[in-house]
Coordinates of C-alpha atoms and ligand atoms in Angstrom, one line a residue:
M1 CA -13.2 44.4 -33.2
L2 CA -13.9 40.8 -34.3
R3 CA -10.5 39.6 -33.2
P4 CA -11.2 40.1 -29.4
I5 CA -14.7 38.5 -29.8
F6 CA -13.2 35.5 -31.6
F7 CA -10.6 35.0 -28.9
L8 CA -13.2 35.5 -26.2
L9 CA -15.4 32.8 -27.8
L10 CA -12.3 30.5 -28.2
A11 CA -11.4 31.0 -24.6
L12 CA -15.0 30.3 -23.5
F13 CA -15.2 27.2 -25.7
A14 CA -11.8 25.9 -24.3
G15 CA -13.0 26.6 -20.8
C16 CA -16.2 24.6 -21.4
Q17 CA -14.1 21.7 -22.8
R18 CA -11.8 21.8 -19.9
G19 CA -14.8 21.4 -17.5
T20 CA -16.5 18.5 -19.3
Y21 CA -14.1 15.5 -19.2
Y22 CA -16.6 13.3 -17.5
V23 CA -20.2 13.5 -16.7
A24 CA -20.7 12.1 -13.2
H25 CA -24.2 10.7 -12.7
K26 CA -25.2 11.4 -9.1
A27 CA -28.3 9.1 -9.2
A28 CA -29.6 6.5 -11.4
I29 CA -32.6 4.1 -11.5
A30 CA -32.1 0.8 -13.4
E31 CA -34.0 -2.4 -14.0
A32 CA -31.3 -5.0 -13.6
A33 CA -27.9 -3.8 -12.3
M34 CA -26.2 -0.9 -10.7
V35 CA -22.6 0.3 -10.1
V36 CA -21.7 3.2 -7.8
T37 CA -18.0 4.2 -7.6
P38 CA -15.9 7.2 -6.9
H39 CA -15.1 7.9 -10.6
P40 CA -17.0 7.8 -13.8
L41 CA -14.3 5.9 -15.6
A42 CA -14.3 3.2 -13.0
S43 CA -18.1 3.0 -13.1
A44 CA -17.9 2.6 -16.8
V45 CA -15.5 -0.3 -16.4
G46 CA -17.7 -2.0 -13.9
L47 CA -20.8 -1.6 -16.1
K48 CA -18.9 -3.0 -19.1
I49 CA -17.9 -6.1 -17.2
L50 CA -21.5 -6.7 -16.1
K51 CA -22.7 -6.3 -19.6
Q52 CA -20.1 -8.8 -20.8
G53 CA -21.6 -11.4 -18.4
G54 CA -19.5 -10.8 -15.4
N55 CA -21.1 -10.9 -12.0
A56 CA -20.9 -8.4 -9.2
V57 CA -17.6 -9.7 -7.9
D58 CA -16.1 -9.6 -11.4
A59 CA -17.3 -6.0 -11.7
A60 CA -16.0 -5.1 -8.2
V61 CA -12.5 -6.5 -9.0
A62 CA -12.4 -4.7 -12.4
V63 CA -13.4 -1.5 -10.7
Q64 CA -10.7 -1.8 -8.1
W65 CA -8.0 -2.3 -10.8
A66 CA -9.4 0.7 -12.7
M67 CA -9.5 2.8 -9.5
A68 CA -5.8 2.0 -8.9
V69 CA -5.2 4.0 -12.1
V70 CA -7.9 6.7 -12.3
Y71 CA -8.1 7.5 -8.6
P72 CA -4.5 7.4 -7.4
R73 CA -5.3 9.3 -4.1
A74 CA -7.1 6.3 -2.8
G75 CA -7.6 3.6 -5.4
N76 CA -4.7 1.3 -5.1
I77 CA -2.6 -1.8 -5.4
G78 CA -0.3 -0.4 -2.6
G79 CA -3.0 -0.5 0.1
G80 CA -5.8 -2.8 1.2
G81 CA -9.4 -3.2 1.9
F82 CA -12.5 -5.2 2.8
M83 CA -15.0 -6.8 0.5
L84 CA -18.5 -7.9 1.6
I85 CA -20.4 -10.1 -0.7
R86 CA -24.0 -11.3 -0.6
R87 CA -25.0 -13.8 -3.3
A88 CA -28.5 -13.8 -4.7
N89 CA -29.1 -17.0 -2.8
G90 CA -28.5 -15.2 0.5
E91 CA -25.0 -16.6 1.1
A92 CA -22.8 -13.8 2.6
A93 CA -19.0 -13.6 2.9
S94 CA -16.5 -11.0 3.9
L95 CA -12.9 -10.8 2.7
D96 CA -10.2 -9.1 4.7
Y97 CA -7.3 -7.9 2.7
R98 CA -6.2 -5.2 5.1
E99 CA -2.5 -4.3 5.3
K100 CA -0.3 -6.0 7.9
A101 CA 2.5 -4.6 10.0
P102 CA 5.9 -5.8 8.7
A103 CA 7.8 -8.4 10.6
Q104 CA 10.3 -5.8 11.8
A105 CA 7.5 -3.6 13.2
S106 CA 7.4 -3.1 17.0
R107 CA 5.0 -1.5 19.5
D108 CA 7.1 1.6 20.1
M109 CA 8.4 2.1 16.6
Y110 CA 6.9 5.6 16.3
L111 CA 8.1 6.9 19.7
D112 CA 11.3 8.8 20.5
A113 CA 13.8 7.9 23.2
K114 CA 11.6 9.8 25.7
G115 CA 8.5 7.7 24.7
N116 CA 6.8 10.6 22.8
V117 CA 5.2 10.1 19.4
V118 CA 7.5 11.4 16.6
E119 CA 5.2 13.6 14.7
G120 CA 4.3 12.4 11.2
L121 CA 6.4 9.2 11.3
S122 CA 3.4 6.9 11.1
I123 CA 1.8 9.2 8.5
N124 CA 4.3 10.1 5.8
G125 CA 7.3 8.4 4.3
H126 CA 8.5 4.8 4.1
L127 CA 8.0 3.7 7.7
A128 CA 4.3 4.5 7.5
S129 CA 3.4 1.6 5.2
G130 CA 1.9 -1.7 6.0
V131 CA 2.3 -4.7 3.8
P132 CA -0.2 -4.2 1.0
G133 CA -3.2 -6.6 0.7
A134 CA -5.1 -5.3 -2.3
V135 CA -3.7 -7.6 -5.0
A136 CA -4.1 -10.7 -2.8
G137 CA -7.6 -9.7 -2.0
L138 CA -8.7 -9.2 -5.5
F139 CA -7.3 -12.6 -6.6
E140 CA -8.9 -14.3 -3.6
A141 CA -12.4 -12.8 -4.3
H142 CA -12.1 -13.6 -7.9
A143 CA -10.9 -17.2 -7.3
R144 CA -13.9 -17.9 -5.1
Y145 CA -16.7 -16.0 -6.9
G146 CA -15.5 -14.6 -10.2
K147 CA -16.9 -15.8 -13.6
L148 CA -14.8 -14.0 -16.2
P149 CA -11.1 -14.5 -16.6
M150 CA -8.9 -12.2 -14.6
A151 CA -7.2 -10.8 -17.7
K152 CA -10.6 -9.4 -18.9
L153 CA -11.0 -7.6 -15.5
I154 CA -7.5 -6.1 -15.4
N155 CA -7.0 -5.2 -19.1
P156 CA -9.2 -2.0 -18.9
A157 CA -7.0 -0.7 -16.1
I158 CA -3.8 -1.5 -18.1
E159 CA -5.2 0.5 -21.1
L160 CA -6.1 3.4 -18.9
A161 CA -2.6 3.5 -17.4
Q162 CA -0.9 3.1 -20.7
K163 CA -2.9 5.6 -22.8
G164 CA -3.6 7.9 -19.9
F165 CA -6.7 9.7 -18.9
A166 CA -7.8 13.3 -18.2
V167 CA -7.6 14.1 -14.5
S168 CA -10.7 15.5 -13.0
H169 CA -10.9 18.9 -11.1
G170 CA -10.8 17.1 -7.8
E171 CA -7.8 15.0 -8.7
A172 CA -5.9 18.1 -10.1
D173 CA -6.6 20.0 -6.9
R174 CA -5.2 17.2 -4.7
L175 CA -2.2 16.6 -7.0
N176 CA -1.4 20.3 -6.6
A177 CA -1.9 20.2 -2.8
Y178 CA 0.5 17.3 -2.4
Q179 CA 3.3 18.4 -4.8
A180 CA 5.7 19.3 -1.9
D181 CA 5.1 16.0 -0.2
F182 CA 5.7 14.0 -3.5
R183 CA 9.0 15.8 -3.8
K184 CA 9.9 15.3 -0.2
Y185 CA 9.3 11.6 -0.1
N186 CA 10.4 10.6 -3.6
E187 CA 13.9 11.1 -5.0
D188 CA 13.1 10.0 -8.5
P189 CA 10.7 12.1 -10.5
N190 CA 7.4 10.3 -11.2
P191 CA 4.3 11.0 -13.3
F192 CA 2.7 12.9 -10.5
F193 CA 5.4 15.6 -10.4
K194 CA 4.1 18.7 -12.2
D195 CA 4.3 22.4 -11.2
K196 CA 0.6 22.9 -11.8
W197 CA -2.0 20.3 -12.6
Q198 CA -5.2 21.4 -14.4
A199 CA -8.4 19.4 -14.9
G200 CA -8.0 17.7 -18.3
D201 CA -4.3 17.1 -18.1
L202 CA -3.4 13.7 -19.3
L203 CA -2.0 11.3 -16.6
V204 CA 0.0 8.5 -18.2
Q205 CA 1.3 5.8 -15.8
S206 CA 3.6 3.5 -17.9
E207 CA 5.3 1.9 -14.9
L208 CA 2.0 1.1 -13.3
A209 CA 0.8 -0.4 -16.6
R210 CA 3.8 -2.7 -16.6
T211 CA 3.2 -3.8 -13.0
L212 CA -0.5 -4.5 -13.8
Q213 CA 0.7 -6.6 -16.8
L214 CA 3.0 -8.6 -14.5
I215 CA 0.1 -9.1 -12.1
R216 CA -2.2 -10.2 -15.0
D217 CA 0.4 -12.6 -16.4
N218 CA 1.7 -14.0 -13.1
G219 CA -1.2 -13.7 -10.6
P220 CA -0.5 -12.5 -7.1
E221 CA 3.2 -13.5 -7.6
G222 CA 3.4 -10.6 -10.1
F223 CA 3.2 -8.4 -7.1
Y224 CA 4.3 -10.3 -4.0
K225 CA 7.3 -11.9 -5.6
G226 CA 9.8 -11.2 -8.4
E227 CA 10.3 -7.8 -10.0
T228 CA 7.6 -5.8 -8.3
A229 CA 8.5 -7.2 -4.8
R230 CA 12.1 -6.4 -5.4
E231 CA 11.1 -2.8 -6.4
I232 CA 9.0 -2.4 -3.3
V233 CA 11.9 -3.6 -1.1
A234 CA 14.4 -1.4 -3.0
E235 CA 12.1 1.6 -2.4
M236 CA 12.0 0.7 1.3
K237 CA 15.8 0.4 1.5
S238 CA 16.2 3.8 -0.1
A239 CA 14.8 5.4 3.1
N240 CA 13.8 4.0 6.5
G241 CA 11.2 1.5 5.3
I242 CA 11.1 -2.0 6.7
I243 CA 8.8 -4.1 4.4
S244 CA 10.9 -7.1 3.3
L245 CA 10.6 -9.7 0.6
D246 CA 9.5 -12.2 3.2
D247 CA 6.7 -9.9 4.4
L248 CA 5.4 -9.6 0.8
A249 CA 5.7 -13.3 0.1
A250 CA 3.8 -14.2 3.3
Y251 CA 0.8 -11.9 2.8
Q252 CA -2.6 -13.6 2.5
A253 CA -6.1 -12.3 2.4
K254 CA -8.5 -13.9 4.9
W255 CA -12.2 -14.8 4.7
R256 CA -14.0 -13.8 7.8
K257 CA -17.5 -14.3 9.2
P258 CA -19.5 -11.1 8.6
I259 CA -21.0 -9.2 11.5
I260 CA -24.7 -9.7 11.5
G261 CA -27.2 -7.5 13.3
Q262 CA -31.0 -6.9 13.2
Y263 CA -32.7 -3.5 13.2
K264 CA -36.5 -3.9 13.1
Q265 CA -37.2 -5.9 9.9
Y266 CA -33.7 -5.2 8.5
R267 CA -30.8 -7.7 8.8
I268 CA -27.5 -5.9 8.7
L269 CA -24.4 -7.6 7.2
S270 CA -21.1 -5.7 7.8
M271 CA -17.4 -6.1 8.3
P272 CA -15.9 -7.8 11.3
P273 CA -12.5 -7.0 13.0
P274 CA -10.0 -5.9 12.0
S275 CA -12.6 -3.4 11.1
S276 CA -14.5 -1.7 13.9
G277 CA -17.2 -0.7 11.3
G278 CA -19.6 -3.7 11.6
V279 CA -19.5 -3.9 15.4
A280 CA -19.9 -0.2 16.0
L281 CA -22.7 0.1 13.4
V282 CA -24.7 -2.7 14.9
Q283 CA -24.1 -1.4 18.4
M284 CA -25.4 2.0 17.5
L285 CA -28.4 0.6 15.7
D286 CA -29.2 -1.6 18.7
M287 CA -28.9 1.3 21.1
L288 CA -31.2 3.4 18.9
E289 CA -33.9 0.9 18.1
P290 CA -36.0 1.5 21.3
Y291 CA -36.3 5.3 20.6
P292 CA -39.0 6.8 18.3
I293 CA -36.6 8.8 16.2
A294 CA -38.9 8.8 13.2
Q295 CA -41.6 10.4 15.4
W296 CA -39.1 12.9 16.8
G297 CA -38.2 13.8 13.2
F298 CA -35.2 14.1 11.0
H299 CA -32.4 16.2 12.6
S300 CA -34.7 17.2 15.5
P301 CA -32.8 18.1 18.7
Q302 CA -34.0 14.9 20.4
T303 CA -33.1 12.7 17.5
V304 CA -29.6 14.2 17.1
H305 CA -29.0 14.1 20.9
T306 CA -29.9 10.4 21.1
M307 CA -27.9 9.4 18.0
A308 CA -24.9 11.4 19.3
E309 CA -25.1 9.6 22.6
A310 CA -25.2 6.2 20.9
M311 CA -22.3 7.2 18.8
R312 CA -20.3 8.3 21.8
R313 CA -20.8 5.0 23.6
A314 CA -19.9 2.8 20.5
Y315 CA -16.7 4.8 19.9
A316 CA -15.7 4.5 23.5
D317 CA -15.9 0.7 23.1
R318 CA -14.0 0.9 19.8
A319 CA -11.1 2.7 21.5
E320 CA -10.7 0.0 24.2
H321 CA -11.8 -3.3 22.7
L322 CA -11.4 -3.3 18.9
G323 CA -8.3 -4.5 17.1
D324 CA -7.1 -7.4 15.0
S325 CA -8.9 -10.5 16.3
D326 CA -6.0 -12.7 15.2
F327 CA -3.9 -11.0 17.9
Y328 CA -6.3 -9.8 20.5
T329 CA -9.5 -11.3 21.9
V330 CA -12.1 -8.9 20.6
P331 CA -15.2 -9.5 22.7
V332 CA -17.6 -9.2 19.7
D333 CA -20.4 -11.3 21.2
S334 CA -20.3 -9.3 24.4
L335 CA -20.2 -6.0 22.6
L336 CA -23.2 -6.9 20.6
A337 CA -25.2 -8.5 23.4
A338 CA -28.7 -7.0 23.8
S339 CA -28.4 -6.9 27.5
Y340 CA -25.0 -5.0 27.3
L341 CA -26.3 -2.4 24.9
Q342 CA -29.5 -1.8 26.9
Q343 CA -27.4 -1.2 30.0
R344 CA -25.0 1.0 27.9
M345 CA -27.9 3.4 27.2
A346 CA -29.2 3.2 30.8
G347 CA -27.3 6.3 31.9
F348 CA -28.6 8.2 28.9
S349 CA -30.4 11.4 29.7
P350 CA -32.8 13.0 27.2
D351 CA -31.9 16.3 28.8
S352 CA -28.2 16.4 29.0
A353 CA -25.1 15.3 27.1
T354 CA -23.1 12.6 28.9
L355 CA -19.5 13.7 29.5
S356 CA -17.2 11.5 27.5
Q357 CA -14.9 11.3 30.5
S358 CA -17.6 9.6 32.4
I359 CA -18.2 7.0 29.7
L360 CA -15.6 4.4 30.1
A361 CA -15.5 1.5 27.7
G362 CA -17.7 -1.4 28.9
Q363 CA -16.0 -3.9 31.2
F364 CA -16.2 -7.6 30.3
K365 CA -14.7 -10.7 31.7
L366 CA -12.7 -11.6 28.6
T367 CA -13.4 -15.1 27.5
L368 CA -12.0 -16.7 24.3
E369 CA -14.5 -16.4 21.6
S370 CA -14.7 -18.5 18.5
F371 CA -12.1 -17.9 15.8
E372 CA -14.6 -17.1 13.1
T373 CA -14.3 -13.8 13.3
E374 CA -12.6 3.2 -1.2
H375 CA -16.0 2.5 -1.6
T376 CA -17.9 0.8 -4.4
S377 CA -21.4 -0.7 -4.3
I378 CA -22.6 -3.1 -7.0
V379 CA -25.7 -5.2 -7.6
D380 CA -25.6 -7.4 -10.7
Q381 CA -28.5 -8.7 -12.9
E382 CA -28.7 -11.9 -10.9
G383 CA -29.1 -10.1 -7.6
N384 CA -25.6 -10.7 -6.3
A385 CA -24.3 -7.7 -4.3
V386 CA -20.8 -6.4 -3.4
S387 CA -19.9 -3.7 -1.0
V388 CA -16.2 -3.0 -1.1
T389 CA -14.1 -0.4 0.6
T390 CA -10.4 -0.1 0.0
T391 CA -7.8 2.5 1.1
L392 CA -4.3 4.0 1.1
N393 CA -5.4 5.8 4.4
S394 CA -4.5 9.4 3.6
N395 CA -4.6 10.9 0.2
Y396 CA -1.8 9.2 -1.8
G397 CA -1.0 7.2 1.3
S398 CA 2.5 7.6 2.6
K399 CA 3.3 9.8 -0.5
V400 CA 5.9 7.2 -1.4
W401 CA 5.7 6.1 -5.0
V402 CA 7.4 2.9 -5.7
S403 CA 10.1 3.7 -8.2
G404 CA 9.9 1.5 -11.3
A405 CA 6.7 -0.2 -10.1
G406 CA 4.5 3.0 -10.4
F407 CA 2.1 3.1 -7.4
F408 CA 1.7 4.8 -4.1
L409 CA 2.2 2.9 -0.8
N410 CA -0.3 3.2 2.0
N411 CA 0.2 4.9 5.3
E412 CA -2.0 2.5 7.1
M413 CA 0.4 2.1 10.1
D414 CA -1.2 5.3 11.5
D415 CA -4.4 3.3 12.0
F416 CA -2.7 1.5 14.8
S417 CA -2.7 3.1 18.2
V418 CA 0.9 4.2 18.2
K419 CA 0.8 5.1 21.8
P420 CA -2.2 4.5 24.1
G421 CA -4.5 7.5 24.4
V422 CA -2.6 9.5 21.7
P423 CA -5.0 10.4 18.9
N424 CA -4.2 9.4 15.3
Q425 CA -4.8 11.5 12.2
F426 CA -8.6 11.0 12.6
G427 CA -8.4 12.0 16.3
L428 CA -9.1 8.3 17.2
V429 CA -7.5 7.0 20.4
G430 CA -6.8 3.3 21.1
A431 CA -5.2 1.0 23.4
E432 CA -3.7 -2.5 23.8
A433 CA -6.2 -4.1 21.4
N434 CA -4.8 -2.0 18.6
A435 CA -1.1 -1.7 19.5
V436 CA 1.5 -2.3 16.8
A437 CA 2.8 -5.9 16.5
P438 CA 4.5 -7.7 13.7
G439 CA 2.1 -9.3 11.3
K440 CA -0.9 -7.6 12.9
R441 CA -3.6 -5.8 11.0
M442 CA -4.4 -2.2 12.1
L443 CA -7.9 -1.4 13.2
S444 CA -10.1 0.1 10.5
S445 CA -13.4 2.1 10.4
M446 CA -14.3 0.9 6.9
T447 CA -17.9 -0.3 6.9
P448 CA -18.9 -2.1 3.7
T449 CA -22.5 -3.0 4.5
I450 CA -25.4 -4.9 2.9
V451 CA -28.9 -4.8 4.3
E452 CA -31.7 -7.3 3.8
K453 CA -35.3 -6.6 4.3
D454 CA -37.6 -9.5 5.1
G455 CA -34.9 -11.9 3.8
N456 CA -34.3 -10.1 0.5
L457 CA -31.6 -7.8 -0.7
F458 CA -32.5 -4.2 0.3
M459 CA -29.5 -1.9 0.4
V460 CA -25.8 -1.9 -0.4
L461 CA -23.7 1.0 1.1
G462 CA -20.3 2.1 2.4
A463 CA -18.0 5.1 2.3
P464 CA -14.6 6.6 2.7
G465 CA -14.1 9.1 5.5
G466 CA -11.8 7.7 8.2
S467 CA -13.5 7.7 11.6
T468 CA -16.7 9.2 10.1
I469 CA -17.4 6.2 7.8
I470 CA -19.4 4.3 10.4
T471 CA -21.6 7.2 11.4
G472 CA -22.0 8.2 7.7
V473 CA -23.3 4.7 6.9
L474 CA -25.5 4.8 10.0
Q475 CA -27.2 8.0 9.0
V476 CA -27.8 7.1 5.3
F477 CA -29.4 3.9 6.5
L478 CA -31.6 5.6 9.0
N479 CA -32.5 8.4 6.6
V480 CA -34.0 5.8 4.3
V481 CA -35.7 3.4 6.8
E482 CA -36.7 5.9 9.6
F483 CA -37.1 9.2 7.9
G484 CA -38.4 8.0 4.5
L485 CA -35.9 9.9 2.4
P486 CA -35.3 8.8 -1.2
L487 CA -31.8 7.4 -1.5
D488 CA -30.3 10.4 -3.3
Q489 CA -31.6 12.7 -0.6
A490 CA -30.6 10.3 2.1
V491 CA -27.0 10.4 0.8
S492 CA -26.8 14.2 0.2
A493 CA -28.5 15.2 3.5
G494 CA -26.2 17.0 6.0
R495 CA -24.4 14.7 8.5
F496 CA -23.0 14.9 12.0
H497 CA -20.6 12.7 14.0
H498 CA -19.6 12.0 17.5
Q499 CA -16.6 9.7 18.3
W500 CA -16.4 9.9 22.1
L501 CA -13.1 11.8 22.0
P502 CA -12.8 14.6 21.3
D503 CA -16.1 15.2 23.2
Q504 CA -17.9 17.2 20.5
I505 CA -20.4 16.8 17.7
L506 CA -18.7 17.2 14.4
M507 CA -21.2 18.8 12.0
E508 CA -21.2 19.6 8.3
N509 CA -21.8 23.2 7.6
N510 CA -25.5 23.9 7.9
A511 CA -26.4 20.3 8.6
L512 CA -28.3 21.2 11.7
S513 CA -30.5 24.3 12.1
E514 CA -29.5 27.1 14.5
S515 CA -32.3 26.3 16.8
T516 CA -31.3 22.6 16.9
T517 CA -27.7 23.4 17.7
A518 CA -28.9 25.9 20.4
T519 CA -31.1 23.3 22.0
L520 CA -28.2 20.8 21.9
A521 CA -25.8 23.3 23.3
A522 CA -28.1 23.8 26.2
K523 CA -27.9 20.1 26.9
G524 CA -24.1 20.4 27.1
H525 CA -23.0 19.5 23.5
R526 CA -20.1 21.2 21.9
F527 CA -19.7 21.6 18.1
Q528 CA -17.0 21.6 15.5
T529 CA -17.8 22.1 11.8
A530 CA -16.4 19.9 9.0
K531 CA -16.5 20.3 5.3
A532 CA -17.6 16.7 4.7
I533 CA -18.5 13.7 6.8
A534 CA -18.0 10.5 4.9
V535 CA -18.8 10.1 1.1
V536 CA -21.4 7.5 0.8
K537 CA -22.1 5.3 -2.2
A538 CA -25.4 3.4 -2.0
I539 CA -27.9 1.3 -3.8
V540 CA -31.4 0.5 -2.6
R541 CA -33.9 -2.0 -4.1
L542 CA -37.2 0.0 -4.7
P543 CA -40.6 -1.6 -3.9
D544 CA -41.2 -2.2 -7.6
G545 CA -37.9 -4.2 -7.8
R546 CA -35.8 -1.6 -9.6
L547 CA -32.5 -0.4 -8.3
H548 CA -31.9 3.2 -7.2
G549 CA -28.2 4.1 -7.1
A550 CA -26.9 7.2 -5.3
A551 CA -23.5 8.8 -5.6
D552 CA -22.4 11.4 -3.1
P553 CA -22.3 15.1 -4.2
R554 CA -19.5 15.5 -1.6
N555 CA -17.2 14.0 -4.2
P556 CA -17.8 15.6 -7.6
D557 CA -16.4 12.4 -9.3
D558 CA -18.8 10.0 -7.5
D559 CA -20.8 8.3 -10.1
A560 CA -23.8 6.0 -10.2
R561 CA -25.0 4.1 -13.3
G562 CA -27.0 1.0 -14.2
F563 CA -29.0 -0.7 -16.9
Ligands
LIG1 N1 -7.7 4.1 6.9 C1 -8.9 4.3 7.3 C2 -9.6 3.1 7.9 O1 -9.3 2.0 7.6 O2 -10.4 3.3 8.8

């Protein structure tokens, strides 16, 4: 009799242990500093660096290295990203370390002889990868703003890769979901091959640890030249990949002038092209500012209708006009001009949805403008802020793991418009501005954002989520400043999204009430449901000066902590 009870208790105890590898803090209030990341182990690294005297950039860099180990589905050294920095003195900078198309890339490289898109070619496998920018970006940010030695920032990641760490439920689920792809696109076995992953299984990444050591000891050349570069190129040559040693050696991150907008007493700093995020966010805010959405109420039919109409118009412009400004004249000033945005909403009707077919992108006389052109939010004890979003694009990127070097390569080439008007994996369409060209950066939706209120740091936010990143950031900001929600509620509240095409409101389950959707349907809106729309990580400065950090419940591993 006692034996079964003993085994039952043992099983329950074991089950409990298996479920408690990390405690992810969904919200935190702190006096001095705050770190919000997609994984508790990465947050712990960021916090440790701050406590050792590092600043927000040091912490962000250390978090990115750690994420490359503990969050292999998106954290990376085989991808790229954008970092937005606001120093305590108000100086702002944005760093572009987005991937670039290899020199052998060409406009029609994903089309067959008949000019049709070859399904999946830009999404999975060796040809889907752009030249990675992450390592160059982290060194560039650190060189300009870091305080602590790089070795101190990278060593925690090396230790996590060498000793291994227990995978979370979320990671185990994804690792299981992608087993077939891992085997399809990789000839050599790698640490991710396993018949069934369970939460708590140890993931040891010795090859990655060695690559991180090479990077620590040799700087960017530990990645872009020598052993690691040769391993990347050998991996490319094992299939149909085209990234060359020259592509790697030539990669450079670029400082760009942040997009700056104003919404009431809030100054918005965000990411310029090759991200569409900053432009589209500021466009939507400008279009919405004249409307009394706070008075209409949170998720009221009129509020949702007006916001969806602003989203529709911004995404129509995104499709036509946004791309890498080093290759295409992106009319940023025209797109953000008050007169243009007023006229953009002129055809807006409070009573009916505008047909997306009738919203063409705005027409401008193109004049040459000036050349200045995963998510973690951090505020340090001096008041410096960093908002950084990096990506492999899909989960585990192209699914190609570089043999010997130990990391996944991105599939960012799918963010190009591989054929005008043909949607990518996020359903986004594009045109000439975002056509593939050698050395060009593909258009992104990543929207690392920092907000000032009356000249002082107010909010730091951003998200993963493909095309829904921009509208996710928009809604969390408005939830706080218009609808008065505390940050954790602002982040967890249901979300919706409109991206011009397809002509529909994407809506999280139960985000909008039945009566709201009925009213909106009567205006002509169509609906599609989604499990999650963006996964926002945000920090807000409270009126008493403390920091409120909020991690998103949409990702169980999202974690906020401060001191
Ligand atoms: N790969 C998603 C984005 O950059 O928008």
